[in-house]
PDB file of C-alpha atoms and ligand atoms in Angstrom:
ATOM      1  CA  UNK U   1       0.000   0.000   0.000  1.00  0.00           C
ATOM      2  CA  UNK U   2       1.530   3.231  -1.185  1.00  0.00           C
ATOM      3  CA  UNK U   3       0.681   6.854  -0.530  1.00  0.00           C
ATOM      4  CA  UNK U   4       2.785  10.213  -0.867  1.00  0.00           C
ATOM      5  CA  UNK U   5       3.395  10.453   3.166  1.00  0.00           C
ATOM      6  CA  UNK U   6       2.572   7.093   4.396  1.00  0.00           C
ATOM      7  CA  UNK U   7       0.762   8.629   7.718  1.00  0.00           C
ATOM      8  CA  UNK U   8      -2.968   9.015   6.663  1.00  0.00           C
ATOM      9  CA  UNK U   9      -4.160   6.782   3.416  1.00  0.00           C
ATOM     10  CA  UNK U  10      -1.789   4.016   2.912  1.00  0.00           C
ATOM     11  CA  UNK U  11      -1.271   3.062   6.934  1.00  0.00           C
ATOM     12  CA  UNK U  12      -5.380   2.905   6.819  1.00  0.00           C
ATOM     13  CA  UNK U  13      -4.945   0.331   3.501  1.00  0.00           C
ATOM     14  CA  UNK U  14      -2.387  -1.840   5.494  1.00  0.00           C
ATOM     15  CA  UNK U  15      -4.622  -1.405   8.739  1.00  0.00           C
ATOM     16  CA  UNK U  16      -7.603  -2.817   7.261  1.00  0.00           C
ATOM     17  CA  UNK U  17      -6.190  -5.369   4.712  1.00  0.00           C
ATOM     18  CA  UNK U  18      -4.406  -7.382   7.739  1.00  0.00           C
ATOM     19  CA  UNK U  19      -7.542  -6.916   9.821  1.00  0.00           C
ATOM     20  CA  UNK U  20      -9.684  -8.674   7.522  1.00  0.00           C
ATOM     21  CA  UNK U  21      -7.274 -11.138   5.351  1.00  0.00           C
ATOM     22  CA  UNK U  22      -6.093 -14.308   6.463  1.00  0.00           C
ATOM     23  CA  UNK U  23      -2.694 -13.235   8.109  1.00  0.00           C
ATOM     24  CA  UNK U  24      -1.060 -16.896   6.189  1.00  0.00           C
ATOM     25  CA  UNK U  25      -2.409 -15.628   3.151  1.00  0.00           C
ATOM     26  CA  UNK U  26      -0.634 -12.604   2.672  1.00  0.00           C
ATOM     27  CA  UNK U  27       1.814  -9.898   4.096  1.00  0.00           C
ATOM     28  CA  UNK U  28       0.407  -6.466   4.147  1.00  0.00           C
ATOM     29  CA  UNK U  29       2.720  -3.393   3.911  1.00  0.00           C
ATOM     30  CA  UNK U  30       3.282   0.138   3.273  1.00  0.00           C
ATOM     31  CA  UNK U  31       5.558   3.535   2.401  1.00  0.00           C
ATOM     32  CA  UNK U  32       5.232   6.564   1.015  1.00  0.00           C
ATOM     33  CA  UNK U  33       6.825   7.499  -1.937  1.00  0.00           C
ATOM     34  CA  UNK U  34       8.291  10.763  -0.060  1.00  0.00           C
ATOM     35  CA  UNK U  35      10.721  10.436   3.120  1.00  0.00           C
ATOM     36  CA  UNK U  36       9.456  13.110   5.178  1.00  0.00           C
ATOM     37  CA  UNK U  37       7.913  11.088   8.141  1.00  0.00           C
ATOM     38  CA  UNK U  38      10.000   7.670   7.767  1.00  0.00           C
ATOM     39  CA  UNK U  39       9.887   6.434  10.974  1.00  0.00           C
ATOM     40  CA  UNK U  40       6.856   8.092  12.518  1.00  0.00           C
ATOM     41  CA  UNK U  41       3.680   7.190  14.028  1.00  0.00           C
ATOM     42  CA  UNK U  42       0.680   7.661  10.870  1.00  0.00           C
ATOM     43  CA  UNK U  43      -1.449  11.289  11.128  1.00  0.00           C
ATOM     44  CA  UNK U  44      -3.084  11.041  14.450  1.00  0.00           C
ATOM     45  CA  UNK U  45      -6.956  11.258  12.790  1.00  0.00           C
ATOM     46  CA  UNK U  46      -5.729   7.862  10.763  1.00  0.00           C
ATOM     47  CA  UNK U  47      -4.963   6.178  14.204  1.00  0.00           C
ATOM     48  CA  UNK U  48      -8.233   7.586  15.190  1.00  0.00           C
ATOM     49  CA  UNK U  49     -10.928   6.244  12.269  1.00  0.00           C
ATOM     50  CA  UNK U  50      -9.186   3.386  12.380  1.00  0.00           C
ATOM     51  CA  UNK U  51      -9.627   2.821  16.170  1.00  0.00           C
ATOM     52  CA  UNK U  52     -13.314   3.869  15.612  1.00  0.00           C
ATOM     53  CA  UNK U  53     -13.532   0.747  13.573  1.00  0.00           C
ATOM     54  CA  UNK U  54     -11.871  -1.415  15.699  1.00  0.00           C
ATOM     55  CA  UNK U  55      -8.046  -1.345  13.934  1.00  0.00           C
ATOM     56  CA  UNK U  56      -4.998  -0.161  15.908  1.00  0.00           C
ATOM     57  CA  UNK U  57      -2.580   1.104  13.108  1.00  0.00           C
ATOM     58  CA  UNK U  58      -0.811   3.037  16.432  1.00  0.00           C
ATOM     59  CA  UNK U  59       2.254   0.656  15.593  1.00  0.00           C
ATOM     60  CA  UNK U  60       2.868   1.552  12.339  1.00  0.00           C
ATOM     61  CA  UNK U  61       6.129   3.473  11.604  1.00  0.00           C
ATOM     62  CA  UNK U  62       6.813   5.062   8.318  1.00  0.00           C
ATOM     63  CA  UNK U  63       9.022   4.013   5.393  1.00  0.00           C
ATOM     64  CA  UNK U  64       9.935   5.209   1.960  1.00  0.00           C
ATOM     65  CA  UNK U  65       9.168   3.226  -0.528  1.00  0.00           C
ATOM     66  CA  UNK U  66      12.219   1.492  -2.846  1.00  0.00           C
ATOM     67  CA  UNK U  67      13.366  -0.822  -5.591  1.00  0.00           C
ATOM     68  CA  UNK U  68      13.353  -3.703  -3.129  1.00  0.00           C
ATOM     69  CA  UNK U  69       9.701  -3.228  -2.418  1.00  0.00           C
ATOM     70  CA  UNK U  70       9.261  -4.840  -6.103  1.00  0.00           C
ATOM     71  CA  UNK U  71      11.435  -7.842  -5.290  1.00  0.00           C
ATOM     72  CA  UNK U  72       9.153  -8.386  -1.799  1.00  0.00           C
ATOM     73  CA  UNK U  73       6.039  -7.983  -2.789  1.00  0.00           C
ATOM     74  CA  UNK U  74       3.098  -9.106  -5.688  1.00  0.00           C
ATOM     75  CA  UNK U  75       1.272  -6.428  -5.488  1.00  0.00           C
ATOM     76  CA  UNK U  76       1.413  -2.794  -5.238  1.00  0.00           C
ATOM     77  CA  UNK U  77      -1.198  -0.596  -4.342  1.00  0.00           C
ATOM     78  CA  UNK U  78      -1.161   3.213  -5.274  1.00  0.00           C
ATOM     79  CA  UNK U  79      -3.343   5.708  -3.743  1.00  0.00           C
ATOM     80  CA  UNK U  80      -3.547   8.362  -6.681  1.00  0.00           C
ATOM     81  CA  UNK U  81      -2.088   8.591 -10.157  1.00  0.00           C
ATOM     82  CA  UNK U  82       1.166  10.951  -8.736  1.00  0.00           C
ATOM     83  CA  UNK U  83       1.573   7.346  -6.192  1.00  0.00           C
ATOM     84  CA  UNK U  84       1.827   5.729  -9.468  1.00  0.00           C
ATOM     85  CA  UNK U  85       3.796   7.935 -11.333  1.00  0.00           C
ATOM     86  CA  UNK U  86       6.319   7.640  -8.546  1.00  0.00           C
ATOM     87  CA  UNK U  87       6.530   3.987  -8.622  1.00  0.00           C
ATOM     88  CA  UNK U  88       6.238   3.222 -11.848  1.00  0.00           C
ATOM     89  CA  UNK U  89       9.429   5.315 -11.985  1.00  0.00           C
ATOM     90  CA  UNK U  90      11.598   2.896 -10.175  1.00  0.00           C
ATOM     91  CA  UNK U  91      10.246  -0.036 -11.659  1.00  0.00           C
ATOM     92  CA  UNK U  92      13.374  -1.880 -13.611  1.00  0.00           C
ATOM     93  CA  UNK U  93      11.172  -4.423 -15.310  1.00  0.00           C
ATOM     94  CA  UNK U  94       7.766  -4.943 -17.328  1.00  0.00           C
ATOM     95  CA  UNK U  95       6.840  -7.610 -14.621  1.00  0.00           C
ATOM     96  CA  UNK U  96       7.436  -5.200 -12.058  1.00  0.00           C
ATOM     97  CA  UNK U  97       5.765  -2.559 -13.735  1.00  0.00           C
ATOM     98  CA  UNK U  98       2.829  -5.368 -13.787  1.00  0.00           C
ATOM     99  CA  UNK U  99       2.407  -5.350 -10.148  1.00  0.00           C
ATOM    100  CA  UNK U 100       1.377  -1.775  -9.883  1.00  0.00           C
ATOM    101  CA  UNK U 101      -2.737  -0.556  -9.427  1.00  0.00           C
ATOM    102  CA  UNK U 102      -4.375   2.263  -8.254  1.00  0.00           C
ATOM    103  CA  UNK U 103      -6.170   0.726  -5.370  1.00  0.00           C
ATOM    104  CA  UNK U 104      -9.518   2.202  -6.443  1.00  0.00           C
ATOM    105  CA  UNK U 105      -9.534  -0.088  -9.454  1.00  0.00           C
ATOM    106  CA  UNK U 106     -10.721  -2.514  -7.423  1.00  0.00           C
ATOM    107  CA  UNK U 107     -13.886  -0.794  -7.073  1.00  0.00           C
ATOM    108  CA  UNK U 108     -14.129   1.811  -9.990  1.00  0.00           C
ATOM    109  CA  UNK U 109     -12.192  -0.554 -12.992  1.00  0.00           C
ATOM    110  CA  UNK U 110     -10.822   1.545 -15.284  1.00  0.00           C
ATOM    111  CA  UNK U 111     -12.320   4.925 -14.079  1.00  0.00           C
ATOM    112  CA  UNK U 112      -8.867   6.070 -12.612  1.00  0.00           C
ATOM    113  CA  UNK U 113      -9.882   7.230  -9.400  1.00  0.00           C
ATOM    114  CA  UNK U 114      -7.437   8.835  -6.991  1.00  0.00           C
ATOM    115  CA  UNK U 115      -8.122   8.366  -3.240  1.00  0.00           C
ATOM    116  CA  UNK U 116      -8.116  11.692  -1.587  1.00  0.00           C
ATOM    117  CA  UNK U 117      -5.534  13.424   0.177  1.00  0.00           C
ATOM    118  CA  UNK U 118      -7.379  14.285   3.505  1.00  0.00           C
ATOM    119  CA  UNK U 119      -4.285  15.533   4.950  1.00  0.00           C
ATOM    120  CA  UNK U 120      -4.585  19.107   4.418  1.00  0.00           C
ATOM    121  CA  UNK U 121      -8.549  18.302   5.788  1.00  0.00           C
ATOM    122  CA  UNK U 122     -10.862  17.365   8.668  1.00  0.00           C
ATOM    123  CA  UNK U 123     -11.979  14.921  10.115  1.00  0.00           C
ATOM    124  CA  UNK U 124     -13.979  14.114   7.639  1.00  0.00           C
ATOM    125  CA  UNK U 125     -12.259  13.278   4.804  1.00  0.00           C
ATOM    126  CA  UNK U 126     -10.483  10.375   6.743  1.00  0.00           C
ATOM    127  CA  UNK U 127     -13.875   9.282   7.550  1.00  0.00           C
ATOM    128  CA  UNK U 128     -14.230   8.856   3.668  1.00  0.00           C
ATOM    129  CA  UNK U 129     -10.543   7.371   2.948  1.00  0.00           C
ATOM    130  CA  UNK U 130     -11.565   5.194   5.613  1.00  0.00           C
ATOM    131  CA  UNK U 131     -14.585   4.004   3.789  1.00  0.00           C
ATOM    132  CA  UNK U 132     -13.232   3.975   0.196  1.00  0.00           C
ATOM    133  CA  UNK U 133     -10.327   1.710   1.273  1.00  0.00           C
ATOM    134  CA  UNK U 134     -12.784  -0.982   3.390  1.00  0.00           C
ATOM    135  CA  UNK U 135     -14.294  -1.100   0.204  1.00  0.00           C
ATOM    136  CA  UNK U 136     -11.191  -1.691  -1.874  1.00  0.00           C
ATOM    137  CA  UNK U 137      -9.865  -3.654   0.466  1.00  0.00           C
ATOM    138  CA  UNK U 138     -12.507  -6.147   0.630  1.00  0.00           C
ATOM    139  CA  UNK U 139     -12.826  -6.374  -3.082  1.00  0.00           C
ATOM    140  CA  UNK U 140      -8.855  -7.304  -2.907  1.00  0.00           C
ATOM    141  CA  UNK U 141      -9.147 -10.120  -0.563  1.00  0.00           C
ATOM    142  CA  UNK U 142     -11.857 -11.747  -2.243  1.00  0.00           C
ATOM    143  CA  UNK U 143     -10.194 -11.112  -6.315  1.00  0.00           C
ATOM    144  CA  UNK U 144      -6.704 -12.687  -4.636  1.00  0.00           C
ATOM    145  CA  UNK U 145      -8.778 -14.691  -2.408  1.00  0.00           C
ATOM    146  CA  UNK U 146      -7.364 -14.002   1.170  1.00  0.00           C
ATOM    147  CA  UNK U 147     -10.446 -14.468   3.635  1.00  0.00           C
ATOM    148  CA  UNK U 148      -9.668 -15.738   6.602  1.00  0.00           C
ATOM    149  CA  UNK U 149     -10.911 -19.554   6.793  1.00  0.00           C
ATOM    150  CA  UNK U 150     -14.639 -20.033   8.345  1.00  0.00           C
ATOM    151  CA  UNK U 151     -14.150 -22.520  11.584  1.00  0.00           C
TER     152      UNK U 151
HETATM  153  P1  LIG I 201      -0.586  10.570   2.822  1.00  0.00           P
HETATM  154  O1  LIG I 201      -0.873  12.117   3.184  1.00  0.00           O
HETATM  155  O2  LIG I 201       0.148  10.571   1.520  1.00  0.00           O
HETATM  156  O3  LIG I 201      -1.964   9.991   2.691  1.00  0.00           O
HETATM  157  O4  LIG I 201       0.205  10.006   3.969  1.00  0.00           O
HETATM  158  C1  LIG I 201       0.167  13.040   3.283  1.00  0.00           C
HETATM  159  C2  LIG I 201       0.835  13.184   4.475  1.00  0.00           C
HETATM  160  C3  LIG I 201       1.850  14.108   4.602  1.00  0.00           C
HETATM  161  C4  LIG I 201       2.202  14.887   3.516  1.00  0.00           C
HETATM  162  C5  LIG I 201       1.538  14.737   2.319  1.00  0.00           C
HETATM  163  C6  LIG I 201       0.527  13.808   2.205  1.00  0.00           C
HETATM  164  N1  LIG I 201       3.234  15.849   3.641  1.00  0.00           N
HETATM  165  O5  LIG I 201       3.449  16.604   2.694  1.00  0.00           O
HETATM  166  O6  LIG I 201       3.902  15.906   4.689  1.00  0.00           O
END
């Protein structure tokens, strides 16, 4: 999961894809394509949505996203078209290139729909990232099929 700051939109995408996926299914991660807040906690009204629906992202630290991301993982998520732009820009390979989605694909195919930058916003507009992302999440786990197992 990849945002710009990695404190508000892509900490809520890793939040709420290891909340709901089967956690031997997959490894859920994410960075920001900028290094400004590597190593810090994600935007305190992230931390609080996501508590409002049960997820503590409060352990999250940021990172930068790099090269090696595309050795690690299958799949990379982008938040808006500059995410991808970004990415895309280190990629070394068609098959990495591959890997790389705007995460509101999953719900909007082909409509190329950015998920909003609430930083610079209230409360809000976290509440709608927060939303937007369940949705897009839950679309990704059943696509790559990731549920957890019924008992
Ligand atoms: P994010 O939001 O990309 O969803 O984490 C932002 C957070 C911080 C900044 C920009 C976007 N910033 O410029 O510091």
């Amino acid at each position: 999961m990849v945002c710009l700051g990695n404190i508000c939109r892509s900490p809520l995408a890793e939040g709420i894809l290891t909340e709901i996926a089967d956690a031997n299914k997959v490894e859920v991660n994410s960075a920001g394509t900028g290094g400004w807040h590597v190593g810090s906690q994600p935007d305190p009204r992230s931390i609080a949505i996501a508590k409002k629906n049960g997820i503590d992202i409060s352990h999250q630290r940021g990172k930068q996203f790099s090269t090696y991301d595309y050795e690690i993982y299958d799949h990379i998520f982008v938040m808006d078209l500059s995410n991808y732009n970004d990415v895309i820009k280190l990629a070394k390979t068609d098959a990495e290139k591959a890997k790389v989605s705007l995460i509101l694909d999953e719900i909007f195919p082909g409509e190329n729909v950015d998920v909003p930058d609430p930083y610079y916003g209230g409360a809000f507009g976290f509440e709608n990232v927060y939303k937007m992302l369940y949705q897009a999440c839950e679309k990704i786990m059943s696509r790559l099929s990731l549920q957890k197992e019924a008992n």
